[in-house]
mmCIF file of C-alpha atoms in Angstrom:
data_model
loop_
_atom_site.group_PDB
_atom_site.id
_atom_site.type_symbol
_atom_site.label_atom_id
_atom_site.label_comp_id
_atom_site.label_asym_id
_atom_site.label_seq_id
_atom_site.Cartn_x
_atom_site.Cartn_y
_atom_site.Cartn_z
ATOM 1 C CA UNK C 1 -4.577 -35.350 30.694
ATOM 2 C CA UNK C 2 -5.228 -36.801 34.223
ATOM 3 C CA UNK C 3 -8.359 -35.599 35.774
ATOM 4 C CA UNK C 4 -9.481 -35.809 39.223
ATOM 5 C CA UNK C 5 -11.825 -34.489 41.557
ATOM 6 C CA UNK C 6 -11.191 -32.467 44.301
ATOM 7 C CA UNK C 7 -13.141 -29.558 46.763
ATOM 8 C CA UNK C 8 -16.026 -30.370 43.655
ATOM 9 C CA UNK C 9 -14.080 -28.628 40.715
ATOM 10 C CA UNK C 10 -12.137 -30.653 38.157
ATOM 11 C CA UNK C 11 -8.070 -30.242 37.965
ATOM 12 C CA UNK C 12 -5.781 -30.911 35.235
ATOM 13 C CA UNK C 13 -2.041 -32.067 35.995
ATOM 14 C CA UNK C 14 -1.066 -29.794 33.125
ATOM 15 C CA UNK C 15 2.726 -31.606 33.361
ATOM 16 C CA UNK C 16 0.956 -34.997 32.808
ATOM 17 C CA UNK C 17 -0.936 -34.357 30.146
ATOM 18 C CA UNK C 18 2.676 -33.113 28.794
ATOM 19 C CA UNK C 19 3.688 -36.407 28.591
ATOM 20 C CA UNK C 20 1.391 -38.099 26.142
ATOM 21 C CA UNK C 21 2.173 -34.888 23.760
ATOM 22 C CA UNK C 22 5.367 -34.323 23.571
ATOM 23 C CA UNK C 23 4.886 -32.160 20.018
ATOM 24 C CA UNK C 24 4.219 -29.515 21.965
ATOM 25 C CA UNK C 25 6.988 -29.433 24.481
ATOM 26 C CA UNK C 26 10.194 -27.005 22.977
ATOM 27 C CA UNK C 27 13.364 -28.587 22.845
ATOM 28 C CA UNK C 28 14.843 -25.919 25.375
ATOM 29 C CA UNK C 29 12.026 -27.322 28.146
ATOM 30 C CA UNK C 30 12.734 -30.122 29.990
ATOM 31 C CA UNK C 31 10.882 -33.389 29.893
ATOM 32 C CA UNK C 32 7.919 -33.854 32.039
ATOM 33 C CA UNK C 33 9.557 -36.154 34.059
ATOM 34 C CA UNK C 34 12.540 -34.134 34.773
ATOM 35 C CA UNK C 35 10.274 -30.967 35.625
ATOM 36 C CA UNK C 36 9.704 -30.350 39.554
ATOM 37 C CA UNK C 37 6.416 -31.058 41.401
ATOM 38 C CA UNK C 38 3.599 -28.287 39.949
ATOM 39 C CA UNK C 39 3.013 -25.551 42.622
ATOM 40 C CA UNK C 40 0.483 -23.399 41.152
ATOM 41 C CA UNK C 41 -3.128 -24.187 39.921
ATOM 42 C CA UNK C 42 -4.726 -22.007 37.506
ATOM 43 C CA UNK C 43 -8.617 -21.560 38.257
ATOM 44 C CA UNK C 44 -10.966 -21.103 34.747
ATOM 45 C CA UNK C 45 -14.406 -20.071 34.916
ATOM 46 C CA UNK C 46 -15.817 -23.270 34.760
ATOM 47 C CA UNK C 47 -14.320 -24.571 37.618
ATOM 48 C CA UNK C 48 -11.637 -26.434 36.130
ATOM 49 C CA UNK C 49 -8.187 -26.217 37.977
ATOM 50 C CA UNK C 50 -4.906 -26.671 35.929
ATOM 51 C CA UNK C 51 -1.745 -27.503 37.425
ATOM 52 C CA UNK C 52 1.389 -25.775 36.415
ATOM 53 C CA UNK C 53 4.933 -24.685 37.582
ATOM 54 C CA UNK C 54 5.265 -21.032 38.501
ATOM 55 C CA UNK C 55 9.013 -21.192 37.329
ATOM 56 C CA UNK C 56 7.396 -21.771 33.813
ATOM 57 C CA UNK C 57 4.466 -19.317 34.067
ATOM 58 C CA UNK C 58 6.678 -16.278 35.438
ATOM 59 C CA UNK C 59 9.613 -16.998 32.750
ATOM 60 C CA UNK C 60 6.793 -16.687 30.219
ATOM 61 C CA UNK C 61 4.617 -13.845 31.239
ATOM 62 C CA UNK C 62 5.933 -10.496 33.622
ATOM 63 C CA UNK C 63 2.590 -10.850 34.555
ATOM 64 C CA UNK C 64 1.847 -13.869 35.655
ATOM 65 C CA UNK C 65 6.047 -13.248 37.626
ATOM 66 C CA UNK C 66 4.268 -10.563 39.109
ATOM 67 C CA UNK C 67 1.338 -12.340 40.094
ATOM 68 C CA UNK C 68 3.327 -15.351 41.385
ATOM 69 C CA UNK C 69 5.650 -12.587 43.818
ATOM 70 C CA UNK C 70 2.547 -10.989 45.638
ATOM 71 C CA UNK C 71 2.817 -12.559 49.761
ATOM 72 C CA UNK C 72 0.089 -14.852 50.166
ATOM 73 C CA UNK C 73 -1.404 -14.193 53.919
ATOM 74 C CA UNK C 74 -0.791 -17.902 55.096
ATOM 75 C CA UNK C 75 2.836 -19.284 53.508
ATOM 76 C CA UNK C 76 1.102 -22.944 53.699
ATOM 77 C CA UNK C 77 -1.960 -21.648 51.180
ATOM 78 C CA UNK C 78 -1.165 -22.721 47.503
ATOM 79 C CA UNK C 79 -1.240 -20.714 44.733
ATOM 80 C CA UNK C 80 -3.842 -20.219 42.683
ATOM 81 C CA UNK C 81 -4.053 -17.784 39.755
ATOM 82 C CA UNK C 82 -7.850 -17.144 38.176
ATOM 83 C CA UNK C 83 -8.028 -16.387 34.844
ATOM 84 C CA UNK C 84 -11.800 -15.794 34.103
ATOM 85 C CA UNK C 85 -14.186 -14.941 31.319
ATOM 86 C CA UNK C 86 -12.625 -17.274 28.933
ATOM 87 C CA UNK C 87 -13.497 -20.423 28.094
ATOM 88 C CA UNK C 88 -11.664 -23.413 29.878
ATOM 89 C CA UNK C 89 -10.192 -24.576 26.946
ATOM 90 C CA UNK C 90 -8.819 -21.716 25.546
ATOM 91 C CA UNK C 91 -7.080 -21.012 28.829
ATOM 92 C CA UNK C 92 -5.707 -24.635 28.577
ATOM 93 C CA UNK C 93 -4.206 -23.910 25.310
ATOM 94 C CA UNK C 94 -2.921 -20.505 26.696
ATOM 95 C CA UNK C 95 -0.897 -22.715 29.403
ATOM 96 C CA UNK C 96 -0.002 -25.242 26.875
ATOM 97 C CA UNK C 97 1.659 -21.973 24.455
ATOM 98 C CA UNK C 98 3.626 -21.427 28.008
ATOM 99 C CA UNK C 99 5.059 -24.337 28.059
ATOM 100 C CA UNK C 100 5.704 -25.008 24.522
ATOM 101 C CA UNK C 101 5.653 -21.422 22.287
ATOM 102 C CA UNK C 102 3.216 -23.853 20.278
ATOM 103 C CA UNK C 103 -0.453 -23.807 19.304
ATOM 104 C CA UNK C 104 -3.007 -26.365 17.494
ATOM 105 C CA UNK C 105 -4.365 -24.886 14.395
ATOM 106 C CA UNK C 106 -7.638 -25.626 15.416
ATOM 107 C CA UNK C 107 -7.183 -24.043 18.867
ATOM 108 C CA UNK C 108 -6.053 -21.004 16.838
ATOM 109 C CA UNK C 109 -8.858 -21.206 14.513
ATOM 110 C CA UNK C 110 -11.424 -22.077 17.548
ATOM 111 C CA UNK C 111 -10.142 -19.764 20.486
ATOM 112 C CA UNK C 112 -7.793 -17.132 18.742
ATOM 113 C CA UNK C 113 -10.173 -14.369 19.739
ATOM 114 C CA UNK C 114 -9.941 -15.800 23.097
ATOM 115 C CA UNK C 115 -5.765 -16.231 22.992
ATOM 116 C CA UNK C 116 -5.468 -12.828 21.580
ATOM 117 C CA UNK C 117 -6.757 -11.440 24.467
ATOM 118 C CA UNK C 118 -4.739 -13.681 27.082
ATOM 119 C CA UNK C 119 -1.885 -12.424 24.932
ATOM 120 C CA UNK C 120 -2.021 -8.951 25.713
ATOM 121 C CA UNK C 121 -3.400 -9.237 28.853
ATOM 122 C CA UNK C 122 -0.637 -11.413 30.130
ATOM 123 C CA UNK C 123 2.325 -9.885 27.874
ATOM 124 C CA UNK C 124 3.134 -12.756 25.703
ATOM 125 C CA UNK C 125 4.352 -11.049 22.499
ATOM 126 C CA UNK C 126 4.703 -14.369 20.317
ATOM 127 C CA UNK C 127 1.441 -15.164 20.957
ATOM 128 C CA UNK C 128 -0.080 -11.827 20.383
ATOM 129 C CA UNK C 129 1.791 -11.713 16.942
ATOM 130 C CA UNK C 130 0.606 -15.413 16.355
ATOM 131 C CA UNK C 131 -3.031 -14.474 17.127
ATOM 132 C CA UNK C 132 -3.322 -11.243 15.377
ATOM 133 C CA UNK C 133 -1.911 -13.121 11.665
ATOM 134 C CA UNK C 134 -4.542 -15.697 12.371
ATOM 135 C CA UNK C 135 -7.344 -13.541 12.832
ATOM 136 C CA UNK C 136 -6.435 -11.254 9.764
ATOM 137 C CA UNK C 137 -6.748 -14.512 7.972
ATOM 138 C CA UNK C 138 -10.128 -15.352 8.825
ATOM 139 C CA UNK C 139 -11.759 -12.385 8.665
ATOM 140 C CA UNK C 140 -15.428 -12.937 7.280
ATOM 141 C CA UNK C 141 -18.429 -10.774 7.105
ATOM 142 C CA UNK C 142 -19.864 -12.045 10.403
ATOM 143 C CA UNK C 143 -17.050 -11.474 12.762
ATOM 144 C CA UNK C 144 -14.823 -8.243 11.130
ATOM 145 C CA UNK C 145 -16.835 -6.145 13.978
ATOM 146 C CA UNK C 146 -15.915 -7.970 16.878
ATOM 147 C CA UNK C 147 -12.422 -8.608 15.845
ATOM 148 C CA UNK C 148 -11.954 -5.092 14.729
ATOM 149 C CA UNK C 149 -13.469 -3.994 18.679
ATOM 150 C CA UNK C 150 -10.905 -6.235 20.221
ATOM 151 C CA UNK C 151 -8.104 -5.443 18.017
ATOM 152 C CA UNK C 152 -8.901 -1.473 19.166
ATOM 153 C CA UNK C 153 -8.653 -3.054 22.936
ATOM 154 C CA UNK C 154 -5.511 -5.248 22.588
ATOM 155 C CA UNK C 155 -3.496 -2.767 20.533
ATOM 156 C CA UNK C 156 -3.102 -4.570 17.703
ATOM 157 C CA UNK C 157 -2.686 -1.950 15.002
ATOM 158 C CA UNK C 158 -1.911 -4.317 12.068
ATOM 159 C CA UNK C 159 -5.005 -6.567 12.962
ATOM 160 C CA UNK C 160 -7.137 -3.091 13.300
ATOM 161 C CA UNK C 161 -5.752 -1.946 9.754
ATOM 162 C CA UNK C 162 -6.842 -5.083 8.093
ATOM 163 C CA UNK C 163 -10.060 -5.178 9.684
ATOM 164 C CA UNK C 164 -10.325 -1.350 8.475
ATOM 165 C CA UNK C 165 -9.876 -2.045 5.095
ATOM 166 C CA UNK C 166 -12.248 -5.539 5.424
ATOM 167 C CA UNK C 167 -15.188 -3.521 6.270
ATOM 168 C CA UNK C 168 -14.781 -0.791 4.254
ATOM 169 C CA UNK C 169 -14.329 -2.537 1.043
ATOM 170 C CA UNK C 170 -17.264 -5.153 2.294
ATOM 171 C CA UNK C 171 -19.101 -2.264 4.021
ATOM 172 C CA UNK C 172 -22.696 -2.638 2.544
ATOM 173 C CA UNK C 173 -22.787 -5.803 3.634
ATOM 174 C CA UNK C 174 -21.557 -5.792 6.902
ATOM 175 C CA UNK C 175 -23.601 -2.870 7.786
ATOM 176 C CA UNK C 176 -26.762 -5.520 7.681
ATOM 177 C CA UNK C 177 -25.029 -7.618 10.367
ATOM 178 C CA UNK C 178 -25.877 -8.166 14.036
ATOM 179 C CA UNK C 179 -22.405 -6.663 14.969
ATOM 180 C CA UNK C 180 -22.269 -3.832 13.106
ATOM 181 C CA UNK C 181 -25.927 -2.872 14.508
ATOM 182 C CA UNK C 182 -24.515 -3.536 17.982
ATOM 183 C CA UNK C 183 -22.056 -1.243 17.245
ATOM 184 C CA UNK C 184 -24.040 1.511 16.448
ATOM 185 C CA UNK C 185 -26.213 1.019 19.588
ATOM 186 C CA UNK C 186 -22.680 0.655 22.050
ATOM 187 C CA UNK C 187 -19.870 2.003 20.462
ATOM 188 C CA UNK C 188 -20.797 5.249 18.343
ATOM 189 C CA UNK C 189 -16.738 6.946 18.870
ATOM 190 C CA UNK C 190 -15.812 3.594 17.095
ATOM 191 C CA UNK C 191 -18.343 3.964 14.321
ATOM 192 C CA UNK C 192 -17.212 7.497 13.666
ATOM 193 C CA UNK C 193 -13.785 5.802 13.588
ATOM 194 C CA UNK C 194 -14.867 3.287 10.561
ATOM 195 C CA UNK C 195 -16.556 6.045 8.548
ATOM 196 C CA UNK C 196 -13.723 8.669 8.638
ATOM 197 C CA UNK C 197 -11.317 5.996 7.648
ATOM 198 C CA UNK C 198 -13.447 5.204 5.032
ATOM 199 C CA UNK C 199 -14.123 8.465 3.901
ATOM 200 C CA UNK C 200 -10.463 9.089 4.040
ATOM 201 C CA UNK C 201 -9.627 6.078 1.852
ATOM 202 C CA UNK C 202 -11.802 7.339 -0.880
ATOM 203 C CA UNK C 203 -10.309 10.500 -1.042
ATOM 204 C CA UNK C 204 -6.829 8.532 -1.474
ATOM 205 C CA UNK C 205 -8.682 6.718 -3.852
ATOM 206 C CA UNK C 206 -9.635 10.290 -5.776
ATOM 207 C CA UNK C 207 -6.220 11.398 -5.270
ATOM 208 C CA UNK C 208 -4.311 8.588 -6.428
ATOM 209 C CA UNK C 209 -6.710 7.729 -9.588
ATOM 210 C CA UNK C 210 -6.328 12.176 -10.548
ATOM 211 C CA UNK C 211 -2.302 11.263 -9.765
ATOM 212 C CA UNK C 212 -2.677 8.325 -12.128
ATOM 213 C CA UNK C 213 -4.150 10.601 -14.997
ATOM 214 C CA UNK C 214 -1.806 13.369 -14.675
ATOM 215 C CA UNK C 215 0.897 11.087 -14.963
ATOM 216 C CA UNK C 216 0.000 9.179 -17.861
ATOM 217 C CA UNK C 217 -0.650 13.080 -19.473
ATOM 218 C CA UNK C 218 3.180 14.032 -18.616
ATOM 219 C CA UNK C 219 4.306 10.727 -20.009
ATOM 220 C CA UNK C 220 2.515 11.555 -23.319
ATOM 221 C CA UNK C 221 3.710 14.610 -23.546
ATOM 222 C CA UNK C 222 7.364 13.474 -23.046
ATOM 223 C CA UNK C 223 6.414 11.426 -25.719
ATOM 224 C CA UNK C 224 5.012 14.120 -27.819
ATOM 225 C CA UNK C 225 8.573 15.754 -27.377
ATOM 226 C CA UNK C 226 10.436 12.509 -28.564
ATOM 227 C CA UNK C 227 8.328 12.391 -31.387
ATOM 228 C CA UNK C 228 9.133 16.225 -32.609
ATOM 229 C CA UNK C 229 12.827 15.403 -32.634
ATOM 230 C CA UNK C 230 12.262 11.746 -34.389
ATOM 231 C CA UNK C 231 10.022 13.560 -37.299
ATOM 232 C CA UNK C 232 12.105 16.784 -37.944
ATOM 233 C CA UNK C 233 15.248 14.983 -37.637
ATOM 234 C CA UNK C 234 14.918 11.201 -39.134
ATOM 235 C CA UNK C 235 11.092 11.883 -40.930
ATOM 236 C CA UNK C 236 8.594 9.036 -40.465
ATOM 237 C CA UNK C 237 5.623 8.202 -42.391
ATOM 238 C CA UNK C 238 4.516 12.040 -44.211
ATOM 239 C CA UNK C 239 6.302 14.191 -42.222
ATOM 240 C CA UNK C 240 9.851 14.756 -41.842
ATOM 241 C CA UNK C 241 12.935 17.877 -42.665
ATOM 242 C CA UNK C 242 12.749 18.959 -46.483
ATOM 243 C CA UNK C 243 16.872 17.300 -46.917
ATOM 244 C CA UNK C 244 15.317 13.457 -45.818
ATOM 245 C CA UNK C 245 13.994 11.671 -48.812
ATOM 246 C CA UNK C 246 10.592 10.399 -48.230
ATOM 247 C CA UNK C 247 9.727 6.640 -46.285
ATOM 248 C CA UNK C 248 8.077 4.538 -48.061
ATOM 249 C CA UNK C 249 6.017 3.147 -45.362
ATOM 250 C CA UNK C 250 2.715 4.229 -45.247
ATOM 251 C CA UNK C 251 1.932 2.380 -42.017
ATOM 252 C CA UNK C 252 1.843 3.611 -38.931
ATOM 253 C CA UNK C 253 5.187 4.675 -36.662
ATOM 254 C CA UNK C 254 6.217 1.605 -34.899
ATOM 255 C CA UNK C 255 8.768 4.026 -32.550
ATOM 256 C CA UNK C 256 5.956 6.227 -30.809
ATOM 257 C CA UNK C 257 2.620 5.653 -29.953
ATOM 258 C CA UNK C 258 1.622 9.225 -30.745
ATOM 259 C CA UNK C 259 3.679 9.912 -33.995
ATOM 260 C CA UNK C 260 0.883 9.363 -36.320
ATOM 261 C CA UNK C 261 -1.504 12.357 -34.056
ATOM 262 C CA UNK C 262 1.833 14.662 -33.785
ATOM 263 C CA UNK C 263 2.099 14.331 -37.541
ATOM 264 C CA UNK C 264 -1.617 15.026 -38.727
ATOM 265 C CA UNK C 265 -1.091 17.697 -36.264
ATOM 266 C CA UNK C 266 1.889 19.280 -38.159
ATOM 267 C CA UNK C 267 0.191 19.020 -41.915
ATOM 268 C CA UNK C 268 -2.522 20.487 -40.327
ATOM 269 C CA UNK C 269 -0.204 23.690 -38.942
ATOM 270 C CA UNK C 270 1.279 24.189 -41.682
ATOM 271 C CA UNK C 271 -1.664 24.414 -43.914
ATOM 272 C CA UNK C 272 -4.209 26.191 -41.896
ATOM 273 C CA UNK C 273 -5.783 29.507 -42.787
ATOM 274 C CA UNK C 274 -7.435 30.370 -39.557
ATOM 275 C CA UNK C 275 -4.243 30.154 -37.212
ATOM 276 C CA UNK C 276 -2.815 33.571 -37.908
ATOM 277 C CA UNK C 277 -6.007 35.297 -36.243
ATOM 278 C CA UNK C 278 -5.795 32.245 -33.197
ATOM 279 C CA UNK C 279 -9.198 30.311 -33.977
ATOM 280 C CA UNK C 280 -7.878 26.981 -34.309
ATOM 281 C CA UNK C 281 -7.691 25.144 -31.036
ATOM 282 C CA UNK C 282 -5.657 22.666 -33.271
ATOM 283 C CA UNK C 283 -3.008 25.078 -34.033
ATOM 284 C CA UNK C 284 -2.869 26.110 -30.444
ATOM 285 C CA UNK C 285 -1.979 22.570 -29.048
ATOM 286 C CA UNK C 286 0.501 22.702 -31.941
ATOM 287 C CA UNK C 287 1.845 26.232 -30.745
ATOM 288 C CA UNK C 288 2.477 24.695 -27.775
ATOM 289 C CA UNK C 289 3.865 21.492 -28.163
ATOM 290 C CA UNK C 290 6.546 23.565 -30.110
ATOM 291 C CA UNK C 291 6.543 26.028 -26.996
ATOM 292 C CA UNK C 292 7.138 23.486 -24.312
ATOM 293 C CA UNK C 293 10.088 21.709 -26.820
ATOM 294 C CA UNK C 294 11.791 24.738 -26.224
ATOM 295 C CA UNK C 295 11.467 24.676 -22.391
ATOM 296 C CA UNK C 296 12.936 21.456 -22.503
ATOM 297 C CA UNK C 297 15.457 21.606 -25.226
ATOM 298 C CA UNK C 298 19.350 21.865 -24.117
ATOM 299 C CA UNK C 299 20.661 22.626 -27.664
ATOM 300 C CA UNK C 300 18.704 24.871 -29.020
ATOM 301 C CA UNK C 301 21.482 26.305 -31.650
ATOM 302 C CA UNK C 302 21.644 22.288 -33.264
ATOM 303 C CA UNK C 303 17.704 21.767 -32.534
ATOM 304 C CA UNK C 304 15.857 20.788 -36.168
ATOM 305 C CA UNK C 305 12.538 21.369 -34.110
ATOM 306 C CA UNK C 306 10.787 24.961 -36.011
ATOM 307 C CA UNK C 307 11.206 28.080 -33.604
ATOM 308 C CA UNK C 308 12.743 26.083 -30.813
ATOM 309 C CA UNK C 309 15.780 29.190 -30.800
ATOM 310 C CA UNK C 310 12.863 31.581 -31.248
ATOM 311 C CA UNK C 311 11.003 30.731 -28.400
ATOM 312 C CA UNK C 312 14.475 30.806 -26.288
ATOM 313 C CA UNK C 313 15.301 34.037 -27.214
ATOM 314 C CA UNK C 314 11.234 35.219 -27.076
ATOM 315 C CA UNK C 315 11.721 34.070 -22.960
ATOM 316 C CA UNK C 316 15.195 35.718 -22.495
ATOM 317 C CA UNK C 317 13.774 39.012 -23.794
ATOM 318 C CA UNK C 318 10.815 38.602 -21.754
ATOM 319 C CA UNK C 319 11.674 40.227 -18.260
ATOM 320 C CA UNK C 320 8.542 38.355 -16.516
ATOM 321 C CA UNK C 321 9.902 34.651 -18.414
ATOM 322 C CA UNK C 322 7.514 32.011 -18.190
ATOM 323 C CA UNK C 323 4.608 32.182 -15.487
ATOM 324 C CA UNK C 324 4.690 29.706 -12.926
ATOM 325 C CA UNK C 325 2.121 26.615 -14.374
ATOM 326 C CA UNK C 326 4.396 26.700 -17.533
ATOM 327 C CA UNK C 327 7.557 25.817 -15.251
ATOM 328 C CA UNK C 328 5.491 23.418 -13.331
ATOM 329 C CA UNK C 329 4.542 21.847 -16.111
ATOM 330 C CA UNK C 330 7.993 21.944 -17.878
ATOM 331 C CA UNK C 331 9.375 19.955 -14.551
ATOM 332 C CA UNK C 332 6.538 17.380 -15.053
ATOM 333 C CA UNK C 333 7.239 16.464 -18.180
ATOM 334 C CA UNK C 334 10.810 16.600 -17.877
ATOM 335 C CA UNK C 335 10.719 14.059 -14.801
ATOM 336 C CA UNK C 336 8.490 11.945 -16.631
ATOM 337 C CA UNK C 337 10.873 11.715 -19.451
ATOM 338 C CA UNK C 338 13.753 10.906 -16.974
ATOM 339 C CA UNK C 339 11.146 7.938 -15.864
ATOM 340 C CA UNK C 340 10.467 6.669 -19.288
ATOM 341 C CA UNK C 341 14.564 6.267 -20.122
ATOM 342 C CA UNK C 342 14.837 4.314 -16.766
ATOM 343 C CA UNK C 343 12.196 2.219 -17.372
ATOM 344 C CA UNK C 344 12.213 1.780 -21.183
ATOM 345 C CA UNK C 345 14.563 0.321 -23.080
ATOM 346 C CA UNK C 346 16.658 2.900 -24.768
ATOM 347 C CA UNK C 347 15.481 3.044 -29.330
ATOM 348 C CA UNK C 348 18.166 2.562 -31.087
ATOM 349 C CA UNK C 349 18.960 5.531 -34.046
ATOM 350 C CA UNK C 350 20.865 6.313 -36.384
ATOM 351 C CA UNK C 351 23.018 8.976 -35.600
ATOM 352 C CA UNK C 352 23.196 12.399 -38.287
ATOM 353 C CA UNK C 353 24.969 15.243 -38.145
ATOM 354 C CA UNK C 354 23.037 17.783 -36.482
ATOM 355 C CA UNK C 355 22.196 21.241 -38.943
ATOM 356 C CA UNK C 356 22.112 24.568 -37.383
ATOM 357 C CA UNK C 357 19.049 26.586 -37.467
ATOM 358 C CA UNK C 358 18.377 29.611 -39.150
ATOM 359 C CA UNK C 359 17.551 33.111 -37.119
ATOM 360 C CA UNK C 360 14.670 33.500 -38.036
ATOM 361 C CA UNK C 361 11.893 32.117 -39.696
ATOM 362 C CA UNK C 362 10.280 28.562 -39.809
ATOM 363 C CA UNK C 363 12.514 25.724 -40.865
ATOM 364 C CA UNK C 364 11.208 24.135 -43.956
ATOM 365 C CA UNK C 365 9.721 20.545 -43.540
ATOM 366 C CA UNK C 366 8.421 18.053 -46.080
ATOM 367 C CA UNK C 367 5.028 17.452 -46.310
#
């Protein structure tokens, strides 16, 4: 850029310096030599003056337009806009993103604080946007606080979001910085801000990792289910209906995860001494696996499942039905199911004729 001296403060022809650096001129700007005579000067803080075209600056910015319209009190005084507080470079590269819609990496790395501020200040949107991605990507443990502060100032929600989540994943350490003990000192509504979110992210935390668990429960007891129909109606390892011959493999169930505990948990029902007077907590998770079949189950009348009809007709009779938990839990289970067959791939089987079930009584099945 051309320098020169004049009324002792240093001025930049910004439309020269355009010339040598013609990356940074847009293709829908003219050339710097077919641009008019620059007839507005832009005063930083350190006294340097850059020249510019107020056609430019108000096209880019509604500020800066509105700036440019104010009456002057003599028509022969020239314009001159101060923009203060910054440093005189990044206000150069401010002008330069004027002319061009274009910024230097290490401008953006050096000054984006700095630009992000012009940006919203001045109402340049593609700036702003620029900024705020640059910052989010050099967020360190040093300068989270101040970028967070200004991101609260500039309204830049994303920026402030990241910069939430920064510190509260990095918290212990950031709480031993400079800034953050700044913060404390100047800006106490903000720290409340920071440890709300972060109390409120743990509780997501909670609430999401107790969502987690209860889902993986419903999808093992949809699996549970699955495996009831798969033993009474094909057999599988030791278990299976009394008119299936026995399988020879004595491995575990390659079809179901859980087949092997569903069938120690049937030889163990239907052996058991102590489940007629209810003492075996085994017999009661048994009782209600078979219980919550029944919920589920469509076709009762075909079912090969033991007392899946008897518990249907048990609820009809029942004037109160089941309580409310139970149908909760029935829905669960159910919409996990209706997950796993979207998201699994459907088990082949070989289809049998279904047998109807007896009245009353417990089917017979092989042990």
């Amino acid at each position: 850029m051309e320098e020169y001296q004049s009324n002792n403060s240093t001025a930049i022809k910004f439309s020269d310096g355009l010339v040598g650096e013609s990356q940074f001129v847009a293709e829908d700007i003219p050339s710097p030599r077919e641009l008019p005579i620059a007839d507005v000067q832009i005063l930083t803080s350190g006294g340097l003056r850059i020249t510019a075209h107020a056609s430019i600056l108000a096209s880019a910015s509604p500020v800066l337009d509105s700036v440019l319209d104010r009456p002057r009190k003599h028509r022969s005084s020239e314009k001159v806009i101060p923009i203060l507080g910054v440093p005189c470079d990044a206000v150069a590269a401010f002008v330069r993103f004027l002319y061009s819609s274009r910024c230097k990496e290490e401008e953006m790395e050096k000054y984006g604080i700095h630009l992000l501020a012009l940006s919203h200040v001045y109402l340049v949107p593609n700036l702003k946007q620029r900024c705020t991605k640059s910052l989010s990507e050099r967020l360190t443990i040093e300068n989270v606080v101040d970028v967070l502060q200004l991101a609260r100032l500039c309204d830049a929600p994303d920026l402030y979001l990241k910069c939430m989540k920064f510190l509260s994943n990095r918290f212990k350490a950031v709480e031993k910085t400079e800034g953050w003990k700044f913060l404390q000192d100047h800006d106490p509504w903000l720290e409340l801000e920071i440890l709300q979110f972060m109390d409120e992210a743990e509780s997501r935390k909670k609430r999401n990792r107790r969502h987690r668990e209860e889902q993986s429960l419903y999808q093992q007891l949809s699996e549970a289910m699955e495996c009831l129909e798969h033993i009474f109606k094909e057999g599988c390892t030791s278990v299976g209906p009394y008119d299936v011959d026995p399988n020879k493999q004595r491995g575990p169930c390659g079809k179901f995860s859980t087949c092997q505990g569903v069938q120690l948990l049937i030889r163990h029902f239907a052996t058991c001494k102590t489940r007629v007077n209810g003492g075996c907590i085994r017999c009661k998770r048994m009782w209600q696996l078979l219980r919550l079949h029944s919920s589920i189950c469509d076709q009762p009348d075909q079912c090969r499942v033991p007392l899946c009809r008897q518990f249907k007709l048990r609820v009809k009779q029942d004037k109160k039905g089941d309580d409310t938990r139970w149908r909760l839990l029935v829905r669960k289970v159910m919409a996990a199911k209706a997950v796993s067959s979207l998201s699994l791939p459907k088990r082949k089987r070989e289809e049998e004729p279904r047998e109807n079930m007896s009245a009353h009584g417990i089917r017979s099945f092989r042990l």
